[in-house]
mmCIF file of C-alpha atoms in Angstrom:
data_model
loop_
_atom_site.group_PDB
_atom_site.id
_atom_site.type_symbol
_atom_site.label_atom_id
_atom_site.label_comp_id
_atom_site.label_asym_id
_atom_site.label_seq_id
_atom_site.Cartn_x
_atom_site.Cartn_y
_atom_site.Cartn_z
ATOM 1 C CA UNK A 444 0.000 0.000 0.000
ATOM 2 C CA UNK A 445 1.398 3.403 -0.935
ATOM 3 C CA UNK A 446 1.780 6.009 1.763
ATOM 4 C CA UNK A 447 0.185 9.386 1.030
ATOM 5 C CA UNK A 448 2.892 11.843 2.074
ATOM 6 C CA UNK A 449 0.764 14.909 1.345
ATOM 7 C CA UNK A 450 0.131 15.207 5.094
ATOM 8 C CA UNK A 451 3.790 16.176 5.503
ATOM 9 C CA UNK A 452 2.923 19.891 5.228
ATOM 10 C CA UNK A 453 0.493 21.872 7.374
ATOM 11 C CA UNK A 454 -3.017 22.088 5.904
ATOM 12 C CA UNK A 455 -2.749 25.816 5.188
ATOM 13 C CA UNK A 456 0.025 25.215 2.656
ATOM 14 C CA UNK A 457 -0.592 24.727 -1.057
ATOM 15 C CA UNK A 458 -1.003 21.101 -2.094
ATOM 16 C CA UNK A 459 -2.761 21.424 -5.446
ATOM 17 C CA UNK A 460 -1.035 22.809 -8.532
ATOM 18 C CA UNK A 461 -2.004 23.309 -12.157
ATOM 19 C CA UNK A 462 1.169 23.929 -14.162
ATOM 20 C CA UNK A 463 1.201 24.914 -17.827
ATOM 21 C CA UNK A 464 4.342 23.927 -19.697
ATOM 22 C CA UNK A 465 5.943 22.110 -22.595
ATOM 23 C CA UNK A 466 5.630 18.366 -23.130
ATOM 24 C CA UNK A 467 6.479 16.507 -19.934
ATOM 25 C CA UNK A 468 9.913 14.843 -20.145
ATOM 26 C CA UNK A 469 10.581 16.173 -23.658
ATOM 27 C CA UNK A 470 13.320 18.502 -22.439
ATOM 28 C CA UNK A 471 14.460 18.911 -18.829
ATOM 29 C CA UNK A 472 13.426 22.430 -17.832
ATOM 30 C CA UNK A 473 13.312 24.564 -14.727
ATOM 31 C CA UNK A 474 9.529 24.265 -14.538
ATOM 32 C CA UNK A 475 9.699 20.459 -14.719
ATOM 33 C CA UNK A 476 12.413 20.270 -12.072
ATOM 34 C CA UNK A 477 10.300 22.450 -9.761
ATOM 35 C CA UNK A 478 7.196 20.364 -10.478
ATOM 36 C CA UNK A 479 9.085 17.196 -9.562
ATOM 37 C CA UNK A 480 10.060 18.854 -6.305
ATOM 38 C CA UNK A 481 6.375 19.416 -5.522
ATOM 39 C CA UNK A 482 5.308 15.845 -6.249
ATOM 40 C CA UNK A 483 6.177 14.015 -3.028
ATOM 41 C CA UNK A 484 3.406 15.790 -1.128
ATOM 42 C CA UNK A 485 1.356 17.683 -3.725
ATOM 43 C CA UNK A 486 -0.981 16.795 -6.569
ATOM 44 C CA UNK A 487 0.190 18.359 -9.839
ATOM 45 C CA UNK A 488 -1.817 18.636 -13.049
ATOM 46 C CA UNK A 489 0.734 19.283 -15.796
ATOM 47 C CA UNK A 490 -0.903 20.822 -18.870
ATOM 48 C CA UNK A 491 0.954 20.432 -22.163
ATOM 49 C CA UNK A 492 0.219 23.291 -24.555
ATOM 50 C CA UNK A 493 1.549 24.437 -27.913
ATOM 51 C CA UNK A 494 4.696 26.526 -27.936
ATOM 52 C CA UNK A 495 5.003 30.263 -28.282
ATOM 53 C CA UNK A 496 6.350 30.259 -31.837
ATOM 54 C CA UNK A 497 3.996 29.678 -34.778
ATOM 55 C CA UNK A 498 5.141 26.694 -36.889
ATOM 56 C CA UNK A 499 6.834 27.186 -40.250
ATOM 57 C CA UNK A 500 7.051 24.985 -43.347
ATOM 58 C CA UNK A 501 10.157 23.122 -42.193
ATOM 59 C CA UNK A 502 10.446 19.370 -41.767
ATOM 60 C CA UNK A 503 11.135 19.823 -38.053
ATOM 61 C CA UNK A 504 7.972 21.882 -37.521
ATOM 62 C CA UNK A 505 5.825 19.627 -39.725
ATOM 63 C CA UNK A 506 6.993 16.569 -37.780
ATOM 64 C CA UNK A 507 6.341 18.340 -34.482
ATOM 65 C CA UNK A 508 2.824 19.340 -35.582
ATOM 66 C CA UNK A 509 2.138 15.719 -36.495
ATOM 67 C CA UNK A 510 3.259 14.565 -33.057
ATOM 68 C CA UNK A 511 1.037 17.130 -31.334
ATOM 69 C CA UNK A 512 -1.942 16.175 -33.506
ATOM 70 C CA UNK A 513 -1.472 12.543 -32.478
ATOM 71 C CA UNK A 514 -1.274 13.626 -28.831
ATOM 72 C CA UNK A 515 -4.525 15.564 -29.160
ATOM 73 C CA UNK A 516 -6.359 12.701 -30.881
ATOM 74 C CA UNK A 517 -5.266 10.069 -28.365
ATOM 75 C CA UNK A 518 -4.574 9.876 -24.646
ATOM 76 C CA UNK A 519 -1.070 8.446 -25.101
ATOM 77 C CA UNK A 520 0.573 11.296 -23.150
ATOM 78 C CA UNK A 521 -2.112 11.633 -20.487
ATOM 79 C CA UNK A 522 -0.854 9.498 -17.669
ATOM 80 C CA UNK A 523 0.354 9.000 -14.156
ATOM 81 C CA UNK A 524 3.345 6.796 -13.383
ATOM 82 C CA UNK A 525 4.343 4.613 -10.425
ATOM 83 C CA UNK A 526 7.316 6.943 -9.919
ATOM 84 C CA UNK A 527 5.052 10.003 -9.777
ATOM 85 C CA UNK A 528 1.541 8.922 -8.715
ATOM 86 C CA UNK A 529 0.645 12.543 -7.894
ATOM 87 C CA UNK A 530 1.514 13.806 -11.399
ATOM 88 C CA UNK A 531 -1.342 14.007 -13.913
ATOM 89 C CA UNK A 532 -0.329 14.944 -17.469
ATOM 90 C CA UNK A 533 -2.974 16.478 -19.736
ATOM 91 C CA UNK A 534 -2.579 17.293 -23.425
ATOM 92 C CA UNK A 535 -5.726 19.224 -24.446
ATOM 93 C CA UNK A 536 -6.128 20.188 -28.121
ATOM 94 C CA UNK A 537 -4.686 23.661 -28.720
ATOM 95 C CA UNK A 538 -3.688 25.592 -31.832
ATOM 96 C CA UNK A 539 -0.399 27.499 -32.269
ATOM 97 C CA UNK A 540 -1.549 30.633 -34.124
ATOM 98 C CA UNK A 541 -2.131 32.741 -31.019
ATOM 99 C CA UNK A 542 -2.208 36.041 -32.927
ATOM 100 C CA UNK A 543 -5.744 35.088 -33.985
ATOM 101 C CA UNK A 544 -8.464 35.875 -31.455
ATOM 102 C CA UNK A 545 -10.568 32.914 -32.612
ATOM 103 C CA UNK A 546 -7.650 30.552 -31.964
ATOM 104 C CA UNK A 547 -7.170 31.903 -28.467
ATOM 105 C CA UNK A 548 -10.883 31.527 -27.728
ATOM 106 C CA UNK A 549 -10.793 27.919 -28.934
ATOM 107 C CA UNK A 550 -7.685 27.185 -26.863
ATOM 108 C CA UNK A 551 -9.288 28.647 -23.739
ATOM 109 C CA UNK A 552 -12.463 26.603 -24.268
ATOM 110 C CA UNK A 553 -10.520 23.386 -24.909
ATOM 111 C CA UNK A 554 -8.071 23.784 -22.040
ATOM 112 C CA UNK A 555 -10.612 25.030 -19.509
ATOM 113 C CA UNK A 556 -12.962 22.104 -20.106
ATOM 114 C CA UNK A 557 -10.289 19.446 -19.866
ATOM 115 C CA UNK A 558 -8.346 20.885 -16.932
ATOM 116 C CA UNK A 559 -11.381 21.733 -14.803
ATOM 117 C CA UNK A 560 -12.820 18.267 -15.391
ATOM 118 C CA UNK A 561 -9.527 16.682 -14.248
ATOM 119 C CA UNK A 562 -9.311 19.025 -11.253
ATOM 120 C CA UNK A 563 -12.833 18.071 -10.140
ATOM 121 C CA UNK A 564 -12.006 14.370 -10.455
ATOM 122 C CA UNK A 565 -8.966 14.877 -8.221
ATOM 123 C CA UNK A 566 -10.943 16.876 -5.659
ATOM 124 C CA UNK A 567 -9.053 20.126 -6.234
ATOM 125 C CA UNK A 568 -10.557 23.045 -4.322
ATOM 126 C CA UNK A 569 -8.214 26.035 -4.548
ATOM 127 C CA UNK A 570 -5.283 25.066 -6.783
ATOM 128 C CA UNK A 571 -2.272 27.244 -7.488
ATOM 129 C CA UNK A 572 -1.963 28.139 -11.176
ATOM 130 C CA UNK A 573 1.609 28.273 -12.541
ATOM 131 C CA UNK A 574 2.199 29.682 -16.034
ATOM 132 C CA UNK A 575 5.503 29.479 -17.901
ATOM 133 C CA UNK A 576 4.956 31.343 -21.182
ATOM 134 C CA UNK A 577 3.382 34.708 -22.133
ATOM 135 C CA UNK A 578 0.599 33.240 -24.301
ATOM 136 C CA UNK A 579 -0.795 31.343 -21.289
ATOM 137 C CA UNK A 580 -2.162 34.534 -19.749
ATOM 138 C CA UNK A 581 -5.592 33.774 -21.217
ATOM 139 C CA UNK A 582 -6.037 30.982 -18.655
ATOM 140 C CA UNK A 583 -5.703 33.206 -15.571
ATOM 141 C CA UNK A 584 -9.000 33.347 -13.695
ATOM 142 C CA UNK A 585 -10.479 30.335 -15.490
ATOM 143 C CA UNK A 586 -8.994 27.441 -13.484
ATOM 144 C CA UNK A 587 -10.762 28.193 -10.177
ATOM 145 C CA UNK A 588 -7.325 28.943 -8.777
ATOM 146 C CA UNK A 589 -6.479 30.413 -5.393
ATOM 147 C CA UNK A 590 -3.617 32.410 -6.915
ATOM 148 C CA UNK A 591 -1.529 32.577 -10.073
ATOM 149 C CA UNK A 592 2.242 32.667 -10.587
ATOM 150 C CA UNK A 593 4.127 33.519 -13.786
ATOM 151 C CA UNK A 594 7.447 31.642 -13.922
ATOM 152 C CA UNK A 595 9.542 33.554 -16.473
ATOM 153 C CA UNK A 596 12.720 31.850 -17.657
ATOM 154 C CA UNK A 597 13.756 34.067 -20.563
ATOM 155 C CA UNK A 598 13.115 37.200 -22.615
ATOM 156 C CA UNK A 599 10.989 35.434 -25.206
ATOM 157 C CA UNK A 600 10.667 38.494 -27.427
ATOM 158 C CA UNK A 601 14.346 38.035 -28.368
ATOM 159 C CA UNK A 602 14.007 34.425 -29.475
ATOM 160 C CA UNK A 603 14.780 33.638 -33.098
ATOM 161 C CA UNK A 604 11.662 33.590 -35.267
ATOM 162 C CA UNK A 605 9.447 35.377 -32.749
ATOM 163 C CA UNK A 606 7.187 38.352 -33.436
ATOM 164 C CA UNK A 607 8.680 40.596 -30.748
ATOM 165 C CA UNK A 608 5.754 43.047 -30.725
ATOM 166 C CA UNK A 609 3.171 40.273 -30.331
ATOM 167 C CA UNK A 610 5.175 38.494 -27.619
ATOM 168 C CA UNK A 611 5.677 41.739 -25.685
ATOM 169 C CA UNK A 612 1.952 42.474 -25.887
ATOM 170 C CA UNK A 613 1.094 39.013 -24.515
ATOM 171 C CA UNK A 614 3.716 39.374 -21.804
ATOM 172 C CA UNK A 615 2.259 42.677 -20.628
ATOM 173 C CA UNK A 616 -1.146 41.003 -20.520
ATOM 174 C CA UNK A 617 0.003 38.123 -18.318
ATOM 175 C CA UNK A 618 2.007 40.438 -16.042
ATOM 176 C CA UNK A 619 -1.130 42.449 -15.365
ATOM 177 C CA UNK A 620 -3.154 39.370 -14.430
ATOM 178 C CA UNK A 621 -0.984 37.171 -12.203
ATOM 179 C CA UNK A 622 -0.499 37.569 -8.461
ATOM 180 C CA UNK A 623 3.279 37.120 -8.502
ATOM 181 C CA UNK A 624 6.184 36.713 -10.901
ATOM 182 C CA UNK A 625 9.180 34.423 -10.462
ATOM 183 C CA UNK A 626 12.263 34.948 -12.629
ATOM 184 C CA UNK A 627 15.581 33.112 -12.777
ATOM 185 C CA UNK A 628 17.770 36.219 -12.895
ATOM 186 C CA UNK A 629 17.965 39.746 -11.527
ATOM 187 C CA UNK A 630 18.129 41.052 -15.101
ATOM 188 C CA UNK A 631 14.744 39.509 -15.916
ATOM 189 C CA UNK A 632 13.294 40.701 -12.612
ATOM 190 C CA UNK A 633 14.342 44.258 -13.391
ATOM 191 C CA UNK A 634 12.760 44.061 -16.842
ATOM 192 C CA UNK A 635 9.464 42.601 -15.600
ATOM 193 C CA UNK A 636 9.123 44.655 -12.444
ATOM 194 C CA UNK A 637 6.769 47.582 -12.150
ATOM 195 C CA UNK A 638 4.336 49.345 -9.821
ATOM 196 C CA UNK A 639 2.291 46.850 -7.846
ATOM 197 C CA UNK A 640 4.091 43.811 -9.254
ATOM 198 C CA UNK A 641 5.471 41.198 -6.894
ATOM 199 C CA UNK A 642 8.669 39.801 -8.427
ATOM 200 C CA UNK A 643 11.053 37.298 -6.851
ATOM 201 C CA UNK A 644 14.271 35.835 -8.234
ATOM 202 C CA UNK A 645 14.790 32.082 -7.824
ATOM 203 C CA UNK A 646 17.871 31.065 -9.769
ATOM 204 C CA UNK A 647 18.249 27.810 -11.696
ATOM 205 C CA UNK A 648 18.968 24.720 -9.623
ATOM 206 C CA UNK A 649 21.017 21.580 -10.227
ATOM 207 C CA UNK A 650 20.913 17.906 -9.287
ATOM 208 C CA UNK A 651 24.515 17.630 -8.116
ATOM 209 C CA UNK A 652 24.421 13.878 -7.483
ATOM 210 C CA UNK A 653 22.929 13.161 -10.915
ATOM 211 C CA UNK A 654 25.824 14.821 -12.737
ATOM 212 C CA UNK A 655 28.672 13.952 -10.371
ATOM 213 C CA UNK A 656 27.916 10.256 -9.845
ATOM 214 C CA UNK A 657 29.183 9.157 -13.296
ATOM 215 C CA UNK A 658 32.335 11.294 -13.323
ATOM 216 C CA UNK A 659 35.414 9.167 -13.911
ATOM 217 C CA UNK A 660 39.039 9.517 -14.926
ATOM 218 C CA UNK A 661 39.761 8.863 -18.595
ATOM 219 C CA UNK A 662 42.037 6.009 -19.553
ATOM 220 C CA UNK A 663 42.837 7.319 -23.028
ATOM 221 C CA UNK A 664 41.323 8.657 -26.204
ATOM 222 C CA UNK A 665 41.304 12.140 -27.745
ATOM 223 C CA UNK A 666 40.871 15.350 -25.792
ATOM 224 C CA UNK A 667 37.085 15.705 -25.631
ATOM 225 C CA UNK A 668 35.300 19.067 -25.701
ATOM 226 C CA UNK A 669 31.573 18.825 -24.960
ATOM 227 C CA UNK A 670 28.536 21.074 -25.249
ATOM 228 C CA UNK A 671 25.069 19.796 -24.429
ATOM 229 C CA UNK A 672 21.800 21.675 -24.779
ATOM 230 C CA UNK A 673 19.795 23.272 -27.562
ATOM 231 C CA UNK A 674 21.816 23.655 -30.760
ATOM 232 C CA UNK A 675 20.280 26.928 -31.831
ATOM 233 C CA UNK A 676 20.949 30.503 -32.891
ATOM 234 C CA UNK A 677 22.788 31.279 -29.648
ATOM 235 C CA UNK A 678 25.806 29.162 -30.629
ATOM 236 C CA UNK A 679 28.821 30.950 -32.095
ATOM 237 C CA UNK A 680 29.480 28.646 -35.034
ATOM 238 C CA UNK A 681 32.493 30.662 -36.197
ATOM 239 C CA UNK A 682 34.078 30.129 -32.786
ATOM 240 C CA UNK A 683 33.388 26.393 -32.887
ATOM 241 C CA UNK A 684 34.967 26.104 -36.343
ATOM 242 C CA UNK A 685 38.047 27.979 -35.145
ATOM 243 C CA UNK A 686 38.317 25.644 -32.148
ATOM 244 C CA UNK A 687 38.076 22.650 -34.486
ATOM 245 C CA UNK A 688 40.830 24.081 -36.708
ATOM 246 C CA UNK A 689 43.125 25.039 -33.803
ATOM 247 C CA UNK A 690 42.742 21.715 -31.962
ATOM 248 C CA UNK A 691 42.596 19.212 -34.844
ATOM 249 C CA UNK A 692 43.248 16.228 -32.579
ATOM 250 C CA UNK A 693 40.414 17.119 -30.212
ATOM 251 C CA UNK A 694 36.953 15.611 -30.434
ATOM 252 C CA UNK A 695 34.206 18.258 -30.224
ATOM 253 C CA UNK A 696 30.770 16.907 -29.317
ATOM 254 C CA UNK A 697 27.610 19.014 -29.622
ATOM 255 C CA UNK A 698 24.753 17.090 -28.006
ATOM 256 C CA UNK A 699 21.146 18.214 -28.193
ATOM 257 C CA UNK A 700 18.078 19.027 -30.278
ATOM 258 C CA UNK A 701 19.077 20.828 -33.479
ATOM 259 C CA UNK A 702 17.197 24.019 -34.255
ATOM 260 C CA UNK A 703 19.942 25.870 -36.141
ATOM 261 C CA UNK A 704 21.480 24.861 -39.474
ATOM 262 C CA UNK A 705 24.535 22.787 -38.491
ATOM 263 C CA UNK A 706 25.845 21.826 -41.928
ATOM 264 C CA UNK A 707 28.966 23.995 -41.568
ATOM 265 C CA UNK A 708 29.752 22.375 -38.242
ATOM 266 C CA UNK A 709 29.084 18.832 -39.412
ATOM 267 C CA UNK A 710 31.510 19.369 -42.306
ATOM 268 C CA UNK A 711 34.427 19.686 -39.858
ATOM 269 C CA UNK A 712 36.101 16.307 -39.354
ATOM 270 C CA UNK A 713 36.443 16.647 -35.579
ATOM 271 C CA UNK A 714 33.018 18.168 -34.808
ATOM 272 C CA UNK A 715 30.326 15.614 -34.000
ATOM 273 C CA UNK A 716 26.739 16.909 -33.926
ATOM 274 C CA UNK A 717 24.733 14.384 -31.919
ATOM 275 C CA UNK A 718 21.039 13.972 -31.202
ATOM 276 C CA UNK A 719 19.749 14.874 -27.765
ATOM 277 C CA UNK A 720 20.132 12.359 -24.949
ATOM 278 C CA UNK A 721 17.532 11.797 -22.247
ATOM 279 C CA UNK A 722 18.196 13.445 -18.893
ATOM 280 C CA UNK A 723 18.615 10.039 -17.231
ATOM 281 C CA UNK A 724 21.261 8.903 -19.736
ATOM 282 C CA UNK A 725 23.067 12.239 -20.114
ATOM 283 C CA UNK A 726 25.629 11.787 -17.282
ATOM 284 C CA UNK A 727 26.834 8.509 -18.793
ATOM 285 C CA UNK A 728 27.024 10.047 -22.267
ATOM 286 C CA UNK A 729 29.209 12.952 -21.120
ATOM 287 C CA UNK A 730 31.391 11.028 -18.659
ATOM 288 C CA UNK A 731 34.309 10.994 -21.125
ATOM 289 C CA UNK A 732 34.419 14.800 -21.436
ATOM 290 C CA UNK A 733 37.652 16.605 -20.569
ATOM 291 C CA UNK A 734 36.118 20.076 -20.670
ATOM 292 C CA UNK A 735 32.674 21.600 -21.139
ATOM 293 C CA UNK A 736 32.051 24.706 -23.205
ATOM 294 C CA UNK A 737 29.403 27.410 -23.414
ATOM 295 C CA UNK A 738 30.230 28.934 -26.831
ATOM 296 C CA UNK A 739 27.453 31.506 -27.081
ATOM 297 C CA UNK A 740 27.424 34.604 -29.215
ATOM 298 C CA UNK A 741 27.449 37.830 -27.215
ATOM 299 C CA UNK A 742 24.189 39.635 -27.976
ATOM 300 C CA UNK A 743 20.981 40.747 -26.189
ATOM 301 C CA UNK A 744 19.507 37.231 -26.395
ATOM 302 C CA UNK A 745 22.432 35.492 -24.688
ATOM 303 C CA UNK A 746 22.807 38.328 -22.193
ATOM 304 C CA UNK A 747 19.213 37.752 -21.089
ATOM 305 C CA UNK A 748 19.307 33.945 -20.861
ATOM 306 C CA UNK A 749 20.377 31.909 -17.834
ATOM 307 C CA UNK A 750 21.640 28.586 -19.201
ATOM 308 C CA UNK A 751 20.522 25.709 -17.003
ATOM 309 C CA UNK A 752 23.451 23.634 -18.240
ATOM 310 C CA UNK A 753 26.156 25.776 -16.607
ATOM 311 C CA UNK A 754 25.575 24.437 -13.087
ATOM 312 C CA UNK A 755 25.200 20.946 -14.543
ATOM 313 C CA UNK A 756 28.614 21.352 -16.183
ATOM 314 C CA UNK A 757 30.101 22.457 -12.876
ATOM 315 C CA UNK A 758 28.526 19.540 -11.004
ATOM 316 C CA UNK A 759 30.651 17.127 -13.047
ATOM 317 C CA UNK A 760 33.799 18.661 -11.557
ATOM 318 C CA UNK A 761 35.300 19.118 -15.034
ATOM 319 C CA UNK A 762 36.688 22.456 -16.323
ATOM 320 C CA UNK A 763 34.241 24.863 -17.976
ATOM 321 C CA UNK A 764 35.123 27.484 -20.601
ATOM 322 C CA UNK A 765 32.521 30.078 -21.574
ATOM 323 C CA UNK A 766 32.086 33.183 -23.636
ATOM 324 C CA UNK A 767 30.910 36.175 -21.550
ATOM 325 C CA UNK A 768 27.366 36.025 -20.171
ATOM 326 C CA UNK A 769 25.831 37.056 -16.838
ATOM 327 C CA UNK A 770 25.412 33.507 -15.499
ATOM 328 C CA UNK A 771 29.038 32.637 -16.213
ATOM 329 C CA UNK A 772 30.098 35.850 -14.470
ATOM 330 C CA UNK A 773 28.114 34.886 -11.356
ATOM 331 C CA UNK A 774 30.137 31.660 -11.235
ATOM 332 C CA UNK A 775 33.373 33.312 -12.348
ATOM 333 C CA UNK A 776 35.368 31.693 -9.520
ATOM 334 C CA UNK A 777 34.824 28.333 -11.183
ATOM 335 C CA UNK A 778 34.323 29.178 -14.877
ATOM 336 C CA UNK A 779 37.034 30.256 -17.315
ATOM 337 C CA UNK A 780 35.480 33.188 -19.187
ATOM 338 C CA UNK A 781 37.074 34.056 -22.535
ATOM 339 C CA UNK A 782 36.382 37.494 -23.987
ATOM 340 C CA UNK A 783 37.599 36.656 -27.508
ATOM 341 C CA UNK A 784 37.908 33.700 -29.859
ATOM 342 C CA UNK A 785 41.676 33.666 -29.384
ATOM 343 C CA UNK A 786 41.359 33.584 -25.592
ATOM 344 C CA UNK A 787 38.726 30.831 -25.784
ATOM 345 C CA UNK A 788 41.091 28.676 -27.842
ATOM 346 C CA UNK A 789 44.063 29.459 -25.583
ATOM 347 C CA UNK A 790 42.132 28.335 -22.509
ATOM 348 C CA UNK A 791 41.168 25.061 -24.186
ATOM 349 C CA UNK A 792 44.763 24.495 -25.317
ATOM 350 C CA UNK A 793 45.989 25.102 -21.768
ATOM 351 C CA UNK A 794 43.513 22.601 -20.315
ATOM 352 C CA UNK A 795 44.475 20.054 -22.985
ATOM 353 C CA UNK A 796 48.156 20.463 -22.123
ATOM 354 C CA UNK A 797 48.096 20.932 -18.362
ATOM 355 C CA UNK A 798 44.597 20.261 -17.034
ATOM 356 C CA UNK A 799 43.021 22.641 -14.520
ATOM 357 C CA UNK A 800 43.725 23.129 -10.838
ATOM 358 C CA UNK A 801 40.839 21.712 -8.831
ATOM 359 C CA UNK A 802 38.529 23.716 -6.591
ATOM 360 C CA UNK A 803 36.275 20.825 -5.595
ATOM 361 C CA UNK A 804 35.570 21.694 -1.916
ATOM 362 C CA UNK A 805 34.556 25.306 -2.602
ATOM 363 C CA UNK A 806 32.586 24.364 -5.711
ATOM 364 C CA UNK A 807 30.789 21.511 -3.979
ATOM 365 C CA UNK A 808 29.803 23.792 -1.099
ATOM 366 C CA UNK A 809 28.457 26.418 -3.511
ATOM 367 C CA UNK A 810 26.494 23.899 -5.584
ATOM 368 C CA UNK A 811 24.916 22.261 -2.539
ATOM 369 C CA UNK A 812 23.087 25.555 -1.940
ATOM 370 C CA UNK A 813 21.709 25.397 -5.487
ATOM 371 C CA UNK A 814 19.870 22.060 -5.402
ATOM 372 C CA UNK A 815 16.394 21.702 -6.867
ATOM 373 C CA UNK A 816 15.130 20.826 -3.398
ATOM 374 C CA UNK A 817 16.340 24.222 -2.163
ATOM 375 C CA UNK A 818 14.763 25.987 -5.154
ATOM 376 C CA UNK A 819 11.454 24.185 -4.607
ATOM 377 C CA UNK A 820 11.474 25.295 -0.965
ATOM 378 C CA UNK A 821 11.986 28.921 -2.071
ATOM 379 C CA UNK A 822 9.206 28.601 -4.620
ATOM 380 C CA UNK A 823 6.776 27.087 -2.108
ATOM 381 C CA UNK A 824 7.517 29.807 0.424
ATOM 382 C CA UNK A 825 6.540 32.469 -2.116
ATOM 383 C CA UNK A 826 3.467 30.527 -3.264
ATOM 384 C CA UNK A 827 2.180 30.131 0.280
ATOM 385 C CA UNK A 828 2.631 33.833 1.051
ATOM 386 C CA UNK A 829 0.786 34.859 -2.101
ATOM 387 C CA UNK A 830 -1.918 32.246 -1.614
ATOM 388 C CA UNK A 831 -2.471 33.188 2.021
ATOM 389 C CA UNK A 832 -2.781 36.852 1.067
ATOM 390 C CA UNK A 833 -5.299 36.110 -1.692
ATOM 391 C CA UNK A 834 -7.398 33.790 0.483
ATOM 392 C CA UNK A 835 -7.493 36.292 3.340
ATOM 393 C CA UNK A 836 -8.681 39.002 0.937
ATOM 394 C CA UNK A 837 -11.473 36.778 -0.383
#
């Protein structure tokens, strides 16, 4: 018989959550890590919706639309699992063309019916509504929620292929509706803040054990340079090609979903563009790495993002070389930041020749304060304050 651990928290604390996000387990994300942290003693309805960007006539987008259509027409993604009996995944039919008012009305009707029906079946009374993208603002006030939180992970108006004006308009709409805003950086908090807005920064977390448990000494093979994450417009492909030319004996692995055109990279003999690996298998896949890299372009998009992978890199205990960005600067004690292509290559050459002096005790101590359990505790503390305030007012 399973033990219901939801009694672990006092009754006045939030135990029911409706979280809107991307497909569960498709990509590890901050919102999914936080949701997992809630699961031991909360019921979570995870609502899969279409993304922010309208699809284009590319094979990748056509394939993705086909997958979503299959999800909508079946219940194959709507499940609970023995590992997470308190997680309930819903995939209501929604359309991606959110500029159209008729589409947004249809999406609201479809989502509201399915989510409220599931919430009633689970006995939800005053759930907390968590939104993770600007176009989800239409759902505020329609889920019988006790309070609403906008979890903002990026400046979406800067994303490649986005209609910046439309995204900004939707973002202003959601900011005016929710009870509180959570961001992952001070830069985002400053941008989203305003009169009467409650904004709190909760930085990205990391599962230290997950990424450190497979670390091992290499017994041979080429010097291995590894990047994992989205292979998209943020990557400095010119830098990567220069690294490949300057370190011809090195093996450069780029692991992750490919959004950008990688034909130039794939043409280099020592650059290996690999498909994404599941979160569970990732530590084993990267165990042979000698150094991790964050080779981003320096522009407004990369200056606004807070790459989740940086702390995961650090958790392996291996050296990390990065181009300048705010997150790398925050961890500058442990990250080698290169301000030019030449310096980036020199740092890699130095690590290949001499290794890097360890700073394991200090790094371990710093990372232990950044666990997902700690981030979930911060998030719950904010939620309970906001929820208590809303309930007392009503």
